[in-house]
Short mmCIF file of C-alpha atoms in Angstrom, two decimals:
data_model
loop_
_atom_site.label_atom_id
_atom_site.label_comp_id
_atom_site.label_asym_id
_atom_site.label_seq_id
_atom_site.Cartn_x
_atom_site.Cartn_y
_atom_site.Cartn_z
CA UNK A 1 135.95 160.53 45.55
CA UNK A 2 138.56 158.42 47.37
CA UNK A 3 137.45 156.78 50.58
CA UNK A 4 140.97 155.67 51.54
CA UNK A 5 141.17 157.99 54.52
CA UNK A 6 137.72 156.75 55.85
CA UNK A 7 138.09 155.43 59.31
CA UNK A 8 136.10 152.46 60.57
CA UNK A 9 133.11 153.09 62.87
CA UNK A 10 133.26 152.80 66.48
CA UNK A 11 131.23 149.59 66.60
CA UNK A 12 133.63 147.67 64.32
CA UNK A 13 136.70 145.97 65.65
CA UNK A 14 140.00 146.46 64.07
CA UNK A 15 140.89 143.37 61.88
CA UNK A 16 144.29 143.08 63.24
CA UNK A 17 143.56 143.56 66.98
CA UNK A 18 145.47 141.76 69.37
CA UNK A 19 143.81 138.81 71.17
CA UNK A 20 142.21 139.35 74.54
CA UNK A 21 144.30 138.31 77.75
CA UNK A 22 143.07 134.99 79.10
CA UNK A 23 142.35 135.10 82.85
CA UNK A 24 144.77 133.51 85.01
CA UNK A 25 144.06 130.24 86.45
CA UNK A 26 143.23 131.48 89.90
CA UNK A 27 140.84 134.24 88.54
CA UNK A 28 138.99 131.49 86.49
CA UNK A 29 135.98 130.46 88.54
CA UNK A 30 135.45 127.24 86.68
CA UNK A 31 139.08 126.10 87.16
CA UNK A 32 139.17 127.26 90.75
CA UNK A 33 136.03 125.37 91.57
CA UNK A 34 137.65 122.26 90.01
CA UNK A 35 140.61 122.64 91.96
CA UNK A 36 138.76 122.94 95.21
CA UNK A 37 136.87 119.73 94.39
CA UNK A 38 140.01 117.73 93.60
CA UNK A 39 141.49 119.02 96.95
CA UNK A 40 138.46 117.96 98.89
CA UNK A 41 138.30 114.51 97.29
CA UNK A 42 142.01 114.13 98.04
CA UNK A 43 141.45 115.07 101.72
CA UNK A 44 138.49 112.71 101.98
CA UNK A 45 140.50 109.86 100.51
CA UNK A 46 143.29 110.40 102.92
CA UNK A 47 140.92 110.38 105.77
CA UNK A 48 139.27 107.15 104.85
CA UNK A 49 142.81 105.64 104.05
CA UNK A 50 143.89 106.68 107.50
CA UNK A 51 140.64 105.18 109.27
CA UNK A 52 141.28 101.86 107.31
CA UNK A 53 144.90 101.59 107.96
CA UNK A 54 144.38 102.25 111.76
CA UNK A 55 141.55 99.71 111.86
CA UNK A 56 143.72 97.04 110.15
CA UNK A 57 146.69 97.83 112.33
CA UNK A 58 144.63 97.62 115.56
CA UNK A 59 142.96 94.26 114.49
CA UNK A 60 146.43 92.70 113.57
CA UNK A 61 147.71 93.87 117.02
CA UNK A 62 144.94 92.14 118.89
CA UNK A 63 145.11 88.95 116.49
CA UNK A 64 141.78 89.40 115.01
CA UNK A 65 141.00 88.36 111.39
CA UNK A 66 138.64 90.03 109.09
CA UNK A 67 136.46 88.39 106.39
CA UNK A 68 133.16 86.77 106.32
CA UNK A 69 134.12 83.11 106.93
CA UNK A 70 132.47 83.42 110.34
CA UNK A 71 129.06 83.21 108.57
CA UNK A 72 129.35 79.51 107.80
CA UNK A 73 130.37 78.57 111.44
CA UNK A 74 127.65 77.08 113.79
CA UNK A 75 125.95 79.73 115.77
CA UNK A 76 125.00 77.68 118.91
CA UNK A 77 122.20 79.90 120.24
CA UNK A 78 118.41 79.93 119.85
CA UNK A 79 116.06 82.56 118.47
CA UNK A 80 112.57 83.03 119.94
CA UNK A 81 110.94 83.61 116.50
CA UNK A 82 111.86 82.41 113.09
CA UNK A 83 110.14 82.63 109.63
CA UNK A 84 112.43 79.88 108.33
CA UNK A 85 113.72 76.58 109.73
CA UNK A 86 116.33 77.37 112.17
CA UNK A 87 118.11 75.65 115.10
CA UNK A 88 121.07 76.18 117.45
CA UNK A 89 123.06 74.02 115.10
CA UNK A 90 122.54 76.51 112.15
CA UNK A 91 125.19 78.91 110.85
CA UNK A 92 125.61 82.55 111.63
CA UNK A 93 124.56 83.17 108.10
CA UNK A 94 121.10 81.83 109.17
CA UNK A 95 120.94 84.27 111.90
CA UNK A 96 121.43 86.83 109.49
CA UNK A 97 118.46 85.65 107.34
CA UNK A 98 116.32 85.22 110.44
CA UNK A 99 116.98 88.78 111.58
CA UNK A 100 116.45 90.28 108.11
CA UNK A 101 113.13 88.46 107.66
CA UNK A 102 111.80 89.45 111.06
CA UNK A 103 112.83 93.08 110.33
CA UNK A 104 111.14 92.94 107.11
CA UNK A 105 108.18 91.33 108.54
CA UNK A 106 107.51 94.01 111.41
CA UNK A 107 108.24 96.82 108.88
CA UNK A 108 105.70 95.51 106.36
CA UNK A 109 103.13 94.98 109.24
CA UNK A 110 103.77 98.35 110.70
CA UNK A 111 103.46 100.21 107.24
CA UNK A 112 100.12 98.56 106.42
CA UNK A 113 98.43 99.06 109.72
CA UNK A 114 99.80 102.79 110.12
CA UNK A 115 98.69 103.56 106.51
CA UNK A 116 95.17 102.58 107.32
CA UNK A 117 94.79 103.97 110.71
CA UNK A 118 96.65 107.27 109.70
CA UNK A 119 94.28 107.91 106.59
CA UNK A 120 91.14 107.11 108.74
CA UNK A 121 92.36 109.57 111.47
CA UNK A 122 93.37 112.26 108.85
CA UNK A 123 89.92 112.13 107.26
CA UNK A 124 88.10 111.87 110.67
CA UNK A 125 89.94 115.01 111.85
CA UNK A 126 88.15 117.06 109.17
CA UNK A 127 84.80 115.48 109.97
CA UNK A 128 81.80 117.67 110.52
CA UNK A 129 81.03 115.62 113.64
CA UNK A 130 82.54 117.39 116.70
CA UNK A 131 83.13 114.25 118.72
CA UNK A 132 84.96 112.41 115.94
CA UNK A 133 87.05 115.39 115.09
CA UNK A 134 88.15 116.17 118.60
CA UNK A 135 88.73 112.46 119.34
CA UNK A 136 91.14 112.11 116.20
CA UNK A 137 92.79 115.45 117.27
CA UNK A 138 93.24 113.96 120.80
CA UNK A 139 94.68 110.86 119.45
CA UNK A 140 97.25 112.66 117.26
CA UNK A 141 98.46 115.17 119.92
CA UNK A 142 98.88 112.41 122.51
CA UNK A 143 100.69 109.61 120.54
CA UNK A 144 102.89 111.78 118.40
CA UNK A 145 104.30 113.53 121.40
CA UNK A 146 105.16 110.60 123.62
CA UNK A 147 108.60 108.97 122.68
CA UNK A 148 108.34 105.74 120.72
CA UNK A 149 110.51 103.83 123.09
CA UNK A 150 108.29 104.80 125.90
CA UNK A 151 105.13 103.52 123.94
CA UNK A 152 106.93 100.09 123.16
CA UNK A 153 107.60 99.67 126.88
CA UNK A 154 104.02 100.53 127.71
CA UNK A 155 102.71 97.85 125.32
CA UNK A 156 105.12 95.29 126.32
CA UNK A 157 105.49 95.73 130.15
CA UNK A 158 102.35 97.30 131.08
CA UNK A 159 99.84 95.48 128.96
CA UNK A 160 101.16 92.21 127.54
CA UNK A 161 103.38 91.08 130.35
CA UNK A 162 100.64 91.57 132.85
CA UNK A 163 98.42 89.12 131.16
CA UNK A 164 97.81 85.70 132.86
CA UNK A 165 100.02 82.66 132.81
CA UNK A 166 99.44 79.75 130.26
CA UNK A 167 97.27 77.87 132.66
CA UNK A 168 94.84 80.79 132.97
CA UNK A 169 94.85 81.90 129.38
CA UNK A 170 92.19 83.92 127.94
CA UNK A 171 90.45 81.62 125.40
CA UNK A 172 88.43 82.79 122.34
CA UNK A 173 87.53 81.06 119.12
CA UNK A 174 90.15 78.37 119.68
CA UNK A 175 93.05 80.72 120.46
CA UNK A 176 94.69 81.54 123.72
CA UNK A 177 96.14 84.75 124.98
CA UNK A 178 98.45 84.96 127.92
CA UNK A 179 101.87 86.48 128.87
CA UNK A 180 103.76 84.25 126.46
CA UNK A 181 101.93 85.52 123.39
CA UNK A 182 98.80 84.69 121.14
CA UNK A 183 98.57 81.10 120.44
CA UNK A 184 96.46 80.32 117.37
CA UNK A 185 95.44 77.03 115.56
CA UNK A 186 97.91 76.57 112.47
CA UNK A 187 96.55 75.83 108.91
CA UNK A 188 97.61 72.63 107.63
CA UNK A 189 97.25 72.48 103.77
CA UNK A 190 96.08 69.14 102.49
CA UNK A 191 95.88 67.64 98.86
CA UNK A 192 93.96 70.06 96.45
CA UNK A 193 94.95 73.21 98.36
CA UNK A 194 97.38 74.24 95.62
CA UNK A 195 94.23 74.91 93.32
CA UNK A 196 93.03 77.41 95.90
CA UNK A 197 96.25 79.16 95.92
CA UNK A 198 96.23 79.27 92.04
CA UNK A 199 92.74 80.63 92.04
CA UNK A 200 93.72 83.49 94.59
CA UNK A 201 96.67 84.71 92.32
CA UNK A 202 94.58 84.22 89.28
CA UNK A 203 91.83 86.57 91.08
CA UNK A 204 94.48 89.19 91.78
CA UNK A 205 95.59 89.31 88.15
CA UNK A 206 91.99 89.43 87.05
CA UNK A 207 91.22 92.20 89.36
CA UNK A 208 94.17 94.20 88.06
CA UNK A 209 93.07 93.78 84.34
CA UNK A 210 89.65 94.80 85.32
CA UNK A 211 90.98 97.99 86.88
CA UNK A 212 92.82 98.71 83.71
CA UNK A 213 89.83 98.01 81.62
CA UNK A 214 87.53 100.20 83.70
CA UNK A 215 90.00 103.22 83.71
CA UNK A 216 90.03 103.16 79.85
CA UNK A 217 86.22 102.66 79.53
CA UNK A 218 85.75 105.68 81.87
CA UNK A 219 88.03 107.77 79.92
CA UNK A 220 85.97 107.05 76.65
CA UNK A 221 82.46 106.92 77.91
CA UNK A 222 82.60 108.71 81.40
CA UNK A 223 80.69 105.66 82.93
CA UNK A 224 82.32 104.17 86.30
CA UNK A 225 82.54 100.42 86.77
CA UNK A 226 82.42 99.20 90.51
CA UNK A 227 86.13 98.10 90.41
CA UNK A 228 86.66 97.91 94.28
CA UNK A 229 83.46 95.55 94.95
CA UNK A 230 84.40 93.46 91.87
CA UNK A 231 87.93 92.92 93.01
CA UNK A 232 86.90 92.01 96.45
CA UNK A 233 84.34 89.66 95.25
CA UNK A 234 86.94 87.88 92.94
CA UNK A 235 89.72 87.74 95.54
CA UNK A 236 87.40 86.44 98.15
CA UNK A 237 84.67 84.38 96.25
CA UNK A 238 87.21 82.57 93.59
CA UNK A 239 89.30 81.02 96.26
CA UNK A 240 86.19 80.16 98.61
CA UNK A 241 84.40 78.31 95.70
CA UNK A 242 87.57 76.32 94.73
CA UNK A 243 88.02 75.56 98.47
CA UNK A 244 84.55 74.26 98.83
CA UNK A 245 84.63 72.25 95.49
CA UNK A 246 88.00 70.68 96.44
CA UNK A 247 86.42 69.39 99.48
CA UNK A 248 87.81 71.65 102.12
CA UNK A 249 91.51 70.82 101.64
CA UNK A 250 92.82 72.47 104.89
CA UNK A 251 93.20 71.23 108.42
CA UNK A 252 93.97 72.93 111.59
CA UNK A 253 96.67 72.12 114.07
CA UNK A 254 94.97 73.07 117.46
CA UNK A 255 97.25 74.29 120.43
CA UNK A 256 97.03 72.08 123.49
CA UNK A 257 98.17 72.83 127.07
CA UNK A 258 100.84 70.40 128.07
CA UNK A 259 102.58 71.18 131.32
CA UNK A 260 103.29 74.72 131.63
CA UNK A 261 103.12 75.89 128.05
CA UNK A 262 101.13 75.10 124.74
CA UNK A 263 102.24 72.68 122.03
CA UNK A 264 101.20 73.03 118.42
CA UNK A 265 99.47 75.79 116.59
CA UNK A 266 101.17 79.24 115.79
CA UNK A 267 102.66 81.43 118.61
CA UNK A 268 102.88 85.26 118.09
CA UNK A 269 105.32 86.27 120.69
CA UNK A 270 104.41 89.19 122.83
CA UNK A 271 107.43 91.11 121.59
CA UNK A 272 106.16 91.13 117.95
CA UNK A 273 102.51 92.43 119.25
CA UNK A 274 103.96 95.08 121.53
CA UNK A 275 106.47 96.53 118.66
CA UNK A 276 103.84 96.26 115.96
CA UNK A 277 101.19 98.32 118.13
CA UNK A 278 103.68 100.77 119.06
CA UNK A 279 105.16 101.39 115.56
CA UNK A 280 101.62 101.41 114.00
CA UNK A 281 99.99 103.76 116.52
CA UNK A 282 102.93 106.08 116.77
CA UNK A 283 103.54 106.35 112.97
CA UNK A 284 99.73 106.62 112.15
CA UNK A 285 99.57 109.92 114.18
CA UNK A 286 102.15 111.51 111.92
CA UNK A 287 100.56 110.06 108.78
CA UNK A 288 97.13 111.46 109.77
CA UNK A 289 98.41 114.99 109.82
CA UNK A 290 100.09 114.48 106.34
CA UNK A 291 96.85 113.33 105.14
CA UNK A 292 94.98 116.19 106.75
CA UNK A 293 97.36 118.60 105.01
CA UNK A 294 96.87 116.84 101.70
CA UNK A 295 93.06 117.17 101.89
CA UNK A 296 93.20 120.86 102.87
CA UNK A 297 95.57 121.51 99.81
CA UNK A 298 92.64 120.60 97.50
CA UNK A 299 90.76 123.69 96.38
CA UNK A 300 87.38 124.13 98.08
CA UNK A 301 85.89 124.84 94.75
CA UNK A 302 86.56 121.21 93.75
CA UNK A 303 84.19 120.05 96.60
CA UNK A 304 81.60 122.62 95.67
CA UNK A 305 81.58 121.69 92.11
CA UNK A 306 81.03 118.00 93.16
CA UNK A 307 78.10 118.99 95.49
CA UNK A 308 76.55 121.07 92.69
CA UNK A 309 76.75 118.07 90.48
CA UNK A 310 74.87 115.94 93.18
CA UNK A 311 77.69 113.75 94.27
CA UNK A 312 77.58 112.39 97.79
CA UNK A 313 80.42 113.30 100.30
CA UNK A 314 81.70 109.75 100.23
CA UNK A 315 81.93 109.84 96.30
CA UNK A 316 83.48 113.32 96.51
CA UNK A 317 86.01 112.32 98.93
CA UNK A 318 87.06 109.04 97.01
CA UNK A 319 86.83 110.38 93.38
CA UNK A 320 87.63 114.07 93.67
CA UNK A 321 89.60 114.81 96.86
CA UNK A 322 91.72 111.89 97.76
CA UNK A 323 93.13 111.48 94.26
CA UNK A 324 94.46 115.16 94.23
CA UNK A 325 95.38 115.08 97.80
CA UNK A 326 97.65 112.02 97.23
CA UNK A 327 100.04 114.25 95.05
CA UNK A 328 100.75 116.19 98.32
CA UNK A 329 100.76 113.32 100.66
CA UNK A 330 102.94 110.86 98.88
CA UNK A 331 106.46 112.65 99.60
CA UNK A 332 105.97 112.94 103.17
CA UNK A 333 104.34 109.58 103.60
CA UNK A 334 107.51 108.13 102.08
CA UNK A 335 109.62 109.59 104.89
CA UNK A 336 107.21 108.23 107.53
CA UNK A 337 107.53 104.66 105.86
CA UNK A 338 111.42 105.25 106.10
CA UNK A 339 111.19 106.23 109.84
CA UNK A 340 109.04 103.34 110.78
CA UNK A 341 111.52 100.76 108.99
CA UNK A 342 114.38 102.27 110.82
CA UNK A 343 112.57 102.68 114.12
CA UNK A 344 112.04 99.09 114.23
CA UNK A 345 115.54 98.67 115.29
CA UNK A 346 114.31 99.67 118.78
CA UNK A 347 113.00 96.10 119.00
CA UNK A 348 116.19 95.17 120.82
CA UNK A 349 114.82 97.14 123.91
CA UNK A 350 112.17 94.38 124.51
CA UNK A 351 114.06 91.43 122.92
CA UNK A 352 112.31 91.08 119.54
CA UNK A 353 114.62 88.97 117.28
CA UNK A 354 115.02 91.59 114.60
CA UNK A 355 118.36 92.07 112.61
CA UNK A 356 119.90 94.46 115.13
CA UNK A 357 119.07 92.14 118.14
CA UNK A 358 119.90 88.75 116.48
CA UNK A 359 122.78 89.67 114.20
CA UNK A 360 124.23 93.07 115.37
CA UNK A 361 123.80 92.06 118.95
CA UNK A 362 124.33 88.28 119.75
CA UNK A 363 126.20 87.36 116.58
CA UNK A 364 128.50 90.34 116.99
CA UNK A 365 129.16 89.36 120.80
CA UNK A 366 130.02 85.89 119.89
CA UNK A 367 132.14 86.35 116.96
CA UNK A 368 133.83 89.63 117.44
CA UNK A 369 133.53 90.41 113.76
CA UNK A 370 132.42 94.05 114.31
CA UNK A 371 133.28 95.54 111.03
CA UNK A 372 131.65 92.94 108.91
CA UNK A 373 128.46 92.52 111.08
CA UNK A 374 127.90 96.47 111.54
CA UNK A 375 128.45 96.80 107.56
CA UNK A 376 125.98 94.09 106.67
CA UNK A 377 123.50 95.58 109.15
CA UNK A 378 123.82 99.13 107.66
CA UNK A 379 123.75 97.86 104.23
CA UNK A 380 120.51 96.03 104.99
CA UNK A 381 118.70 99.29 106.23
CA UNK A 382 120.26 101.23 103.42
CA UNK A 383 118.86 98.76 100.89
CA UNK A 384 115.46 98.77 102.47
CA UNK A 385 115.25 102.52 102.58
CA UNK A 386 116.31 102.80 99.04
CA UNK A 387 113.80 100.30 97.72
CA UNK A 388 110.98 101.93 99.50
CA UNK A 389 112.05 105.45 98.21
CA UNK A 390 112.30 103.84 94.80
CA UNK A 391 108.75 102.20 94.88
CA UNK A 392 107.27 105.48 96.37
CA UNK A 393 108.85 107.73 93.70
CA UNK A 394 107.59 105.41 90.99
CA UNK A 395 104.23 105.53 92.45
CA UNK A 396 104.26 109.40 92.83
CA UNK A 397 105.29 110.05 89.17
CA UNK A 398 102.51 107.66 88.16
CA UNK A 399 99.90 109.65 89.88
CA UNK A 400 101.01 113.18 88.92
CA UNK A 401 99.17 115.21 86.53
CA UNK A 402 100.39 114.87 83.01
CA UNK A 403 100.38 118.06 80.67
CA UNK A 404 98.99 117.74 77.29
#
C-alpha cells in the first residue's frame, strides 16, 4: 500500500520550515548588557578625563609644574627617627624612603605583638579559670570600644610624656627611660661577628628542613618529633656557641648623659613606643575575638576524642584545636593586619615620622607637589595591603584541607 499520503508526526519538524526570527538587539540580554557596560566605561572615562583636564588647567594657571623632579632636590629639614643615614642635606627622595621604612617598621612590630597578645587573650577567654576568662573578656570589651586615636593620646601624653627629664632618668640594666624615650646600649659588631650571623641564618634553614622532615616522618610512622624545642635550640644555641668560640666579637656603645641629653647608644623615641603600644593593644582585642570564634567553630567531638585518647589539654589545643581553628581564623585575621597597617597613619597625630607625616605632610607643604606626593603615598599603602593579602591568602590555601 502506498504511504505517500502519510503525514509526519507532530514531534518532527518540517524539512523546509522557515528559520526562527532572531530577537532584536534591545531584546537580547547579552547584547543589552554589553551595551550598558560600554556606556558605563565611556562615562567613567569622560569623568576621569574631565578631572585630569581641570587639574592640569588649574596647575597651569597657578604656574605649578608636575613631575617627579622634586625628589632629587635638597629637603632641608631633619627627621626625628631614621633607619638609614639621613641629614638635612638629603633629598626629598630620601624623606620618602625614611617615611616608608618607619611605616613598615611600626606595621611589622604591631602585627607581631598584636598576634601574640590576641592569640593568648582568645584562648584565655575560653579558659576554665573564672578569673582568667573574665579578665580577658574585660580587656577585650574595654580596649576595642575606645577609639584608637584616644588610646594613642593616652600612651603618649598621659604615660610617656609624664616621665622624668633626662637628668632624672629611670635606670635599669644600663638603659635609661625618660620623657625623650628609651636609651639603650648600642651593639657594635667586631671582627668575627659575621660568622655568628651566618650561623644564625644557617640555624633557621636547618629548622625549616627539620620541620619538613618531621612532617613526612609523622605521616609515615605517626611518631612526633619535638620540632619547636629543636628549632629554638638551634636558632639560639648555634649562634651562641659561635659567638663564644669567636671570642665575643661584639662591643657595646653605652649611652652617657652630656648636658641635657644622652649621647651614644640607641634611642627609641616615645612616639614609636606610644604608637606601638596603642596599635598592638587595640588590634589584639579584635584578634582575640577572631581566635575565640575559630576555636568555638571546631567540633566539640574533636576535643572529646582527644581526651579519650589520653591527650593533655595543651596537646589537644596545639595539635587538634588550633590547626583546625586556623582555617576559620585566617581570613578575618588578614583584615586586622590590613587595618593595623592603615591605622598606623594616625602616627601624624603625635609626630611619629611615618610616611604620612614626613612625606605627605612636610614634603608636600614644602614642595607643593600635591598630586605626586599623594599618589605615591596611596600607592605605598595599596602595595603594602596587596602584599599582605597575597601572603595571607597563600598561607590560607596552604593550610586548607585537601580532598583525596
